[in-house]
Coordinates of C-alpha atoms (C1' of nucleotides) in Angstrom, one line a residue:
Chain A
M1 CA -12.0 -16.0 0.6
V2 CA -9.0 -15.6 -1.9
R3 CA -8.3 -16.4 -5.3
A4 CA -6.0 -19.6 -5.2
P5 CA -2.5 -19.4 -6.2
S6 CA -1.4 -19.6 -9.9
I7 CA 1.5 -19.3 -11.3
D8 CA 0.9 -16.8 -14.9
K9 CA 2.6 -18.0 -18.1
N10 CA 5.9 -16.2 -17.1
G11 CA 6.6 -17.3 -14.0
I12 CA 4.8 -15.0 -12.2
K13 CA 2.9 -16.2 -8.8
K14 CA -0.6 -14.8 -8.1
G15 CA -4.2 -15.6 -6.0
E16 CA -3.6 -16.6 -2.4
W17 CA -0.6 -14.4 -0.1
S18 CA 1.3 -17.1 1.8
K19 CA 2.1 -16.7 5.6
E20 CA 6.5 -17.5 3.7
E21 CA 5.4 -14.3 0.8
D22 CA 3.9 -12.6 3.4
D23 CA 7.1 -12.7 6.2
K24 CA 9.3 -12.0 3.5
L25 CA 7.7 -8.7 2.2
R26 CA 6.6 -7.3 5.5
T27 CA 10.3 -8.1 6.5
Y28 CA 12.1 -7.0 3.2
I29 CA 10.5 -3.8 3.7
N30 CA 11.6 -2.7 6.9
R31 CA 15.5 -3.2 6.3
Y32 CA 14.9 -1.6 2.3
G33 CA 12.2 0.0 2.6
I34 CA 10.0 0.1 -0.4
W35 CA 12.6 2.0 -3.3
N36 CA 10.9 0.2 -6.9
W37 CA 7.8 -2.1 -6.5
R38 CA 8.7 -3.4 -9.7
Q39 CA 11.8 -4.4 -8.4
L40 CA 11.0 -5.3 -4.9
P41 CA 9.7 -8.9 -5.5
K42 CA 13.2 -10.0 -7.3
Y43 CA 15.0 -8.6 -4.7
A44 CA 13.2 -10.1 -2.2
G45 CA 13.0 -13.6 -3.1
L46 CA 8.9 -13.7 -3.8
A47 CA 7.9 -14.9 -7.5
R48 CA 4.7 -12.2 -7.4
C49 CA 4.9 -9.1 -9.5
G50 CA 5.4 -5.4 -7.9
K51 CA 2.2 -4.2 -8.3
S52 CA 0.6 -7.3 -6.3
C53 CA 4.0 -7.0 -4.0
R54 CA 2.7 -3.6 -2.5
L55 CA -1.2 -3.8 -2.5
R56 CA -0.2 -6.9 -0.4
W57 CA 1.7 -4.2 1.0
K58 CA -0.5 -1.8 1.6
N59 CA -3.8 -3.7 2.3
Y60 CA -2.9 -5.8 4.5
L61 CA 1.0 -6.3 5.4
Q62 CA 1.0 -2.3 6.7
P63 CA 1.6 -2.0 10.3
N64 CA -1.3 0.7 11.2
V65 CA -3.8 -1.1 9.1
K66 CA -6.5 -1.5 11.2
R67 CA -8.5 -4.9 11.3
G68 CA -12.2 -5.6 12.2
N69 CA -15.7 -3.6 11.8
F70 CA -16.0 0.2 10.9
T71 CA -16.9 2.5 14.4
K72 CA -20.5 3.9 13.7
E73 CA -17.6 7.2 12.6
E74 CA -15.9 6.5 11.2
E75 CA -19.5 4.8 8.7
D76 CA -20.1 8.4 8.8
I77 CA -18.0 10.3 7.8
I78 CA -17.6 7.1 4.6
I79 CA -20.8 8.7 3.9
N80 CA -20.7 12.6 4.4
L81 CA -17.2 12.4 2.0
H82 CA -18.8 10.7 -0.9
N83 CA -22.3 12.4 -1.2
Q84 CA -19.7 15.5 -0.9
L85 CA -16.4 14.5 -3.0
G86 CA -18.1 9.9 -4.8
K87 CA -15.7 7.7 -4.7
K88 CA -12.3 9.4 -3.6
W89 CA -12.1 6.1 -2.0
S90 CA -8.0 7.6 -1.1
I91 CA -9.0 10.6 -0.5
F92 CA -11.6 8.5 2.7
A93 CA -9.0 6.3 3.6
K94 CA -6.5 9.6 4.2
N95 CA -9.3 10.5 7.1
L96 CA -10.0 7.7 8.8
P97 CA -6.5 6.4 10.0
G98 CA -5.4 2.9 9.7
R99 CA -8.2 3.1 7.3
T100 CA -7.6 1.4 3.4
D101 CA -8.5 2.3 0.2
N102 CA -9.7 -0.9 -0.6
E103 CA -11.1 -1.4 3.0
I104 CA -13.5 1.2 2.1
K105 CA -14.6 0.5 -1.1
N106 CA -15.5 -2.7 -0.3
Y107 CA -17.0 -1.5 2.8
W108 CA -19.6 1.0 1.2
H109 CA -20.0 -1.6 -1.4
T110 CA -21.4 -3.9 1.0
H111 CA -22.7 -2.0 4.2
L112 CA -23.7 1.6 3.1
K113 CA -24.2 1.6 -0.4
K114 CA -27.8 0.3 -0.2
R115 CA -28.3 2.8 2.9
T116 CA -28.1 6.1 0.3
P117 CA -30.2 4.9 -2.6
G118 CA -29.2 8.0 -5.3
Q119 CA -30.3 10.4 -4.0
N120 CA -29.8 14.1 -4.7
Q121 CA -27.0 15.9 -4.1
I122 CA -27.1 19.2 -2.5
L123 CA -24.3 20.6 -2.6
P124 CA -22.3 22.6 0.7
S125 CA -21.4 25.8 -0.7
N126 CA -18.0 24.8 0.2
V127 CA -18.2 22.4 -3.1
V128 CA -17.6 22.5 -6.3
K129 CA -17.9 20.1 -9.7
V130 CA -15.4 18.7 -10.7
E131 CA -15.6 18.0 -14.3
S132 CA -13.3 15.8 -16.5
S133 CA -13.7 13.8 -19.5
C134 CA -14.7 10.2 -18.3
Q135 CA -16.4 11.2 -14.6
T136 CA -17.8 14.5 -12.1
S137 CA -16.8 15.0 -8.9
L138 CA -18.0 17.2 -6.6
V139 CA -15.0 18.1 -4.5
S140 CA -14.4 20.9 -1.7
K141 CA -12.5 23.8 -1.9
E142 CA -10.4 22.5 1.6
E143 CA -10.3 19.4 -0.8
I144 CA -8.4 21.3 -3.5
N145 CA -6.5 22.4 -1.2
Q146 CA -6.1 19.6 0.8
E147 CA -5.1 16.6 -2.0
S148 CA -1.9 19.0 -2.9
F149 CA -0.9 17.4 0.0
D150 CA -2.1 14.8 -0.5
N151 CA -0.5 13.9 -3.6
N152 CA 2.6 14.9 -2.7
H153 CA 2.6 13.3 0.3
Q154 CA 1.0 10.3 -0.6
Q155 CA 3.9 10.0 -3.3
I156 CA 6.4 9.8 -1.3
S157 CA 4.7 7.7 1.8
D158 CA 3.8 5.1 -0.4
T159 CA 6.9 4.6 -1.5
G160 CA 8.9 5.1 0.8
L161 CA 10.1 8.8 0.2
S162 CA 11.9 6.9 -3.8
Q163 CA 10.5 8.8 -5.8
G164 CA 10.7 12.5 -4.9
I165 CA 14.5 11.9 -4.2
T166 CA 15.7 9.0 -5.2
S167 CA 16.8 6.2 -2.4
P168 CA 16.1 2.8 -1.3
S169 CA 14.8 4.3 1.5
I170 CA 16.0 2.1 4.1
S171 CA 13.9 0.9 7.5
C172 CA 13.6 4.2 8.8
C173 CA 11.9 5.6 5.8
S174 CA 9.2 2.9 5.9
V175 CA 8.8 2.6 9.2
L176 CA 8.2 6.2 8.8
S177 CA 5.8 6.6 6.0
Q178 CA 4.4 4.0 8.2
S179 CA 4.1 6.3 11.0
Y180 CA 3.5 9.2 9.7
D181 CA -0.3 9.9 8.3
A182 CA -1.4 13.1 6.6
P183 CA -3.5 13.6 9.9
S184 CA -1.1 14.2 12.5
Y185 CA 0.9 16.7 9.9
Q186 CA -1.6 18.9 8.5
E187 CA -1.9 20.7 11.0
S188 CA 1.9 21.6 11.8
S189 CA 4.4 24.0 10.1
A190 CA 7.3 21.8 10.5
N191 CA 6.3 19.2 7.7
F192 CA 8.4 16.5 8.0
W193 CA 7.6 15.2 3.7
N194 CA 8.5 18.7 3.4
Q195 CA 12.0 18.4 4.4
Q196 CA 14.9 16.3 2.4
L197 CA 16.0 13.8 3.7
M198 CA 19.5 13.3 4.4
I199 CA 22.2 10.4 4.8
E200 CA 24.0 11.8 8.2
D201 CA 26.5 8.9 8.1
Y202 CA 26.9 6.5 5.3
E203 CA 29.7 4.0 3.7
L204 CA 30.0 2.8 0.6
A205 CA 30.3 -1.1 2.2
Q206 CA 31.8 -2.5 -1.4
G207 CA 33.8 -5.7 -1.1
S208 CA 31.9 -5.7 2.4
S209 CA 29.7 -8.6 3.6
C210 CA 28.0 -5.2 6.4
S211 CA 27.2 -1.7 5.4
E212 CA 27.1 1.1 7.9
F213 CA 24.6 3.7 6.6
S214 CA 21.7 6.0 8.6
F215 CA 19.0 8.2 7.7
G216 CA 18.0 11.9 9.0
C217 CA 15.6 14.0 8.1
S218 CA 17.4 18.1 7.4
D219 CA 16.4 21.0 6.3
D220 CA 20.0 20.9 4.9
S221 CA 20.2 21.1 1.6
N222 CA 23.1 18.5 1.2
I223 CA 21.9 15.3 0.3
S224 CA 25.0 14.7 -2.4
N225 CA 25.1 11.6 -0.7
L226 CA 22.0 10.2 -1.6
M227 CA 22.1 6.7 -2.7
T228 CA 20.4 5.1 -5.8
A229 CA 18.8 2.0 -6.9
E230 CA 21.8 0.9 -8.7
D231 CA 24.3 2.0 -5.0
H232 CA 21.9 -0.2 -3.4
A233 CA 23.2 -2.7 -5.3
T234 CA 26.4 -1.9 -3.8
V235 CA 25.4 -1.0 -0.8
I236 CA 24.7 -4.1 -0.3
P237 CA 26.7 -6.1 -1.6
S238 CA 24.3 -9.2 -1.5
Y239 CA 22.5 -8.1 -4.4
E240 CA 26.3 -9.6 -6.2
C241 CA 27.0 -12.9 -3.3
F242 CA 23.6 -14.3 -3.2
D243 CA 20.4 -15.2 -5.8
D244 CA 18.4 -12.4 -3.1
F245 CA 17.9 -10.7 -0.4
W246 CA 16.3 -14.7 0.9
S247 CA 19.4 -15.9 1.0
Q248 CA 22.1 -13.3 2.1
P249 CA 22.7 -13.7 6.3
F250 CA 20.0 -12.4 8.1
E251 CA 21.8 -9.9 10.2
T252 CA 19.2 -6.6 11.6
D253 CA 21.1 -3.1 11.2
Y254 CA 20.3 -2.7 14.8
M255 CA 22.7 -5.3 16.2
N256 CA 25.7 -4.0 16.1
N257 CA 25.5 -0.2 17.0
S258 CA 22.4 0.1 19.4
H259 CA 22.8 3.7 20.2
K260 CA 23.4 5.5 16.4
D261 CA 20.7 3.5 14.8
R262 CA 17.9 3.4 17.3
Q263 CA 18.5 7.4 16.0
L264 CA 17.4 6.3 12.7
L265 CA 13.5 5.6 14.5
L266 CA 13.0 9.2 16.7
D267 CA 9.7 10.2 16.2
P268 CA 11.6 13.9 14.1
V269 CA 8.8 16.0 16.1
N270 CA 8.9 14.6 19.7
P271 CA 12.9 12.9 19.0
S272 CA 12.0 11.9 22.3
S273 CA 9.8 9.3 21.8
P274 CA 11.0 6.3 19.7
I275 CA 8.7 4.9 16.9
A276 CA 9.3 2.1 15.8
D277 CA 9.4 -1.2 18.8
E278 CA 7.3 -2.7 16.7
V279 CA 9.5 -2.6 13.4
F280 CA 13.0 -3.7 15.3
L281 CA 11.3 -6.6 16.6
W282 CA 10.2 -7.7 13.3
S283 CA 13.4 -8.3 11.9
Y284 CA 14.4 -9.0 15.2
D285 CA 12.8 -11.8 16.0
L286 CA 12.9 -13.5 12.2
S287 CA 15.9 -14.7 13.4
D288 CA 14.3 -16.9 16.8
E289 CA 12.2 -18.7 13.4
S290 CA 11.0 -20.7 16.8
T291 CA 9.1 -18.2 17.4
G292 CA 8.2 -16.6 14.1
W293 CA 7.1 -13.0 14.6
N294 CA 6.5 -10.8 17.4
I295 CA 4.1 -8.6 16.1
Chain B
dA1 C1' -27.7 -32.7 5.6
dA2 C1' -28.5 -30.7 0.9
dC3 C1' -29.3 -27.6 -1.7
dC4 C1' -29.0 -22.7 -2.8
dA5 C1' -29.3 -16.9 -3.3
dC6 C1' -26.0 -14.2 -1.4
dA7 C1' -22.9 -11.5 1.4
dC8 C1' -18.5 -10.6 2.0
dC9 C1' -13.5 -9.4 1.1
dA10 C1' -8.8 -10.0 -0.6
dA11 C1' -7.0 -9.9 -5.2
dC12 C1' -6.4 -8.8 -9.7
dC13 C1' -7.0 -5.5 -14.3
dG14 C1' -7.2 -1.6 -16.4
dC15 C1' -5.9 3.0 -17.3
dG16 C1' -4.4 7.7 -16.3
dG17 C1' -1.2 10.3 -14.1
dC18 C1' 3.5 11.6 -14.2
dG19 C1' 7.8 12.3 -14.4
dC20 C1' 12.1 11.0 -17.3
dA21 C1' 15.0 10.5 -20.8
Chain C
dC1 C1' 6.6 16.5 -28.4
dT2 C1' 7.0 11.3 -27.9
dG3 C1' 7.5 7.4 -25.9
dC4 C1' 8.7 4.7 -21.8
dG5 C1' 8.6 2.8 -17.2
dC6 C1' 6.5 2.8 -12.8
dC7 C1' 3.2 3.6 -9.8
dG8 C1' -2.7 4.8 -7.4
dC9 C1' -6.8 5.0 -8.2
dG10 C1' -10.8 3.2 -9.4
dG11 C1' -13.7 -0.9 -10.7
dT12 C1' -14.7 -6.0 -11.1
dT13 C1' -13.3 -10.8 -10.5
dG14 C1' -13.9 -14.9 -8.1
dG15 C1' -13.0 -17.8 -3.5
dT16 C1' -15.3 -19.1 0.7
dG17 C1' -18.4 -18.1 4.8
dT18 C1' -22.9 -17.8 5.8
dG19 C1' -28.5 -17.8 6.0
dG20 C1' -32.3 -19.6 4.7
dT21 C1' -35.6 -23.5 2.4

DNA sequence: AACCACACCAACCGCGGCGCA
DNA sequence: CTGCGCCGCGGTTGGTGTGGT
C-alpha cells in the first residue's frame, strides 16, 4: 500500500520504510532527541532526507500515535472543527490526542467528506473569517488565541525543544515532547513549555568514550550550559570516531547511573510519576537482538 | 478465476512562514 | 532589506486491498 523503495540520483532512499530503518530512527531519537531534521538522518545512519524522517516519526513511530478506527466522538470533533476552521488538519490533530494530521486528513477524504457535501456554513458568533491571498478560513476567536499557544508549542514539541533554544535535546526532550501535548498544558498555569530547559549537570567529555549529562526544567534563567549542535559532536565523540550513530558502541545513558538518569524521565508537573519507561525499554532492549523491540 | 473499479493510506512534494546572519 | 536554511502544513500520488461483476 506504500510506494516501492527507490533511490534517487543523490543516493537518498525513498518509499516504504523497512523495520531496520524504523528501528534506527526510533533509537536515535529516543537517545538523542530531535535537534535538526536535516542533519539527523546522517548521524542516525539513514539514507533518507530529513523530511522523510520527520514524517515517519511524526505519523508512525511516535509512541503516542493512536492506530485503528476513529470513534464517533473523534468523527464529531473533526466534522465540527472542519465546519469552523476549514482544512486545518494540524489544529485538528491537537484536539485529537494520538491522531496525526495526516491520518485525520486521510480519514476526512475517505470517510467524512462524502457525508458533508458542500453545505453552506453558518458562522457561529465566536467564529471569524480569515482571508489570505490564497485561501479563506474560518477561525474561532478562541482558536486565534489558542493558535499563538499552539505555534509556540508546535515549534518546541516538533523539534524536540531544539528551535527556541539550541539544544540537541537528548532523550528526555523527545520524551517530554511526545508526552506533553497541548491539551494537558492548556489549562495549567505551570506551563512546562514556557520554562527554559536547563542542563543541570553536563560535562563535555572531550576525548572520552562516554558523556554524562542530564536535563531538567527550571525557571532558572541560567542557560549558559545549553549545548549547541556543534557541542553535540563534541559531547558525543563517536561522531568523530565513527561514521554514524549506528556504528558506535551502543550503551544506553540509563545503564550506568540509574538513579540520577531516571530523574530525567520524571513528569515535570508531577515529579513522582515517571513517564518514559517504555522509551527506556526501547533503548535498553536494542542490545538484545534476539528479542528486538519491546514496545 | 479473472478482471475491473474504487477505497485506503503511507509517503512524497511544493510552498509559505520563520529565524537568523 | 535580503537571502538562505529549516521546518511544518496541506495537497497529491501511487501501490495494495477489497468488493463487485
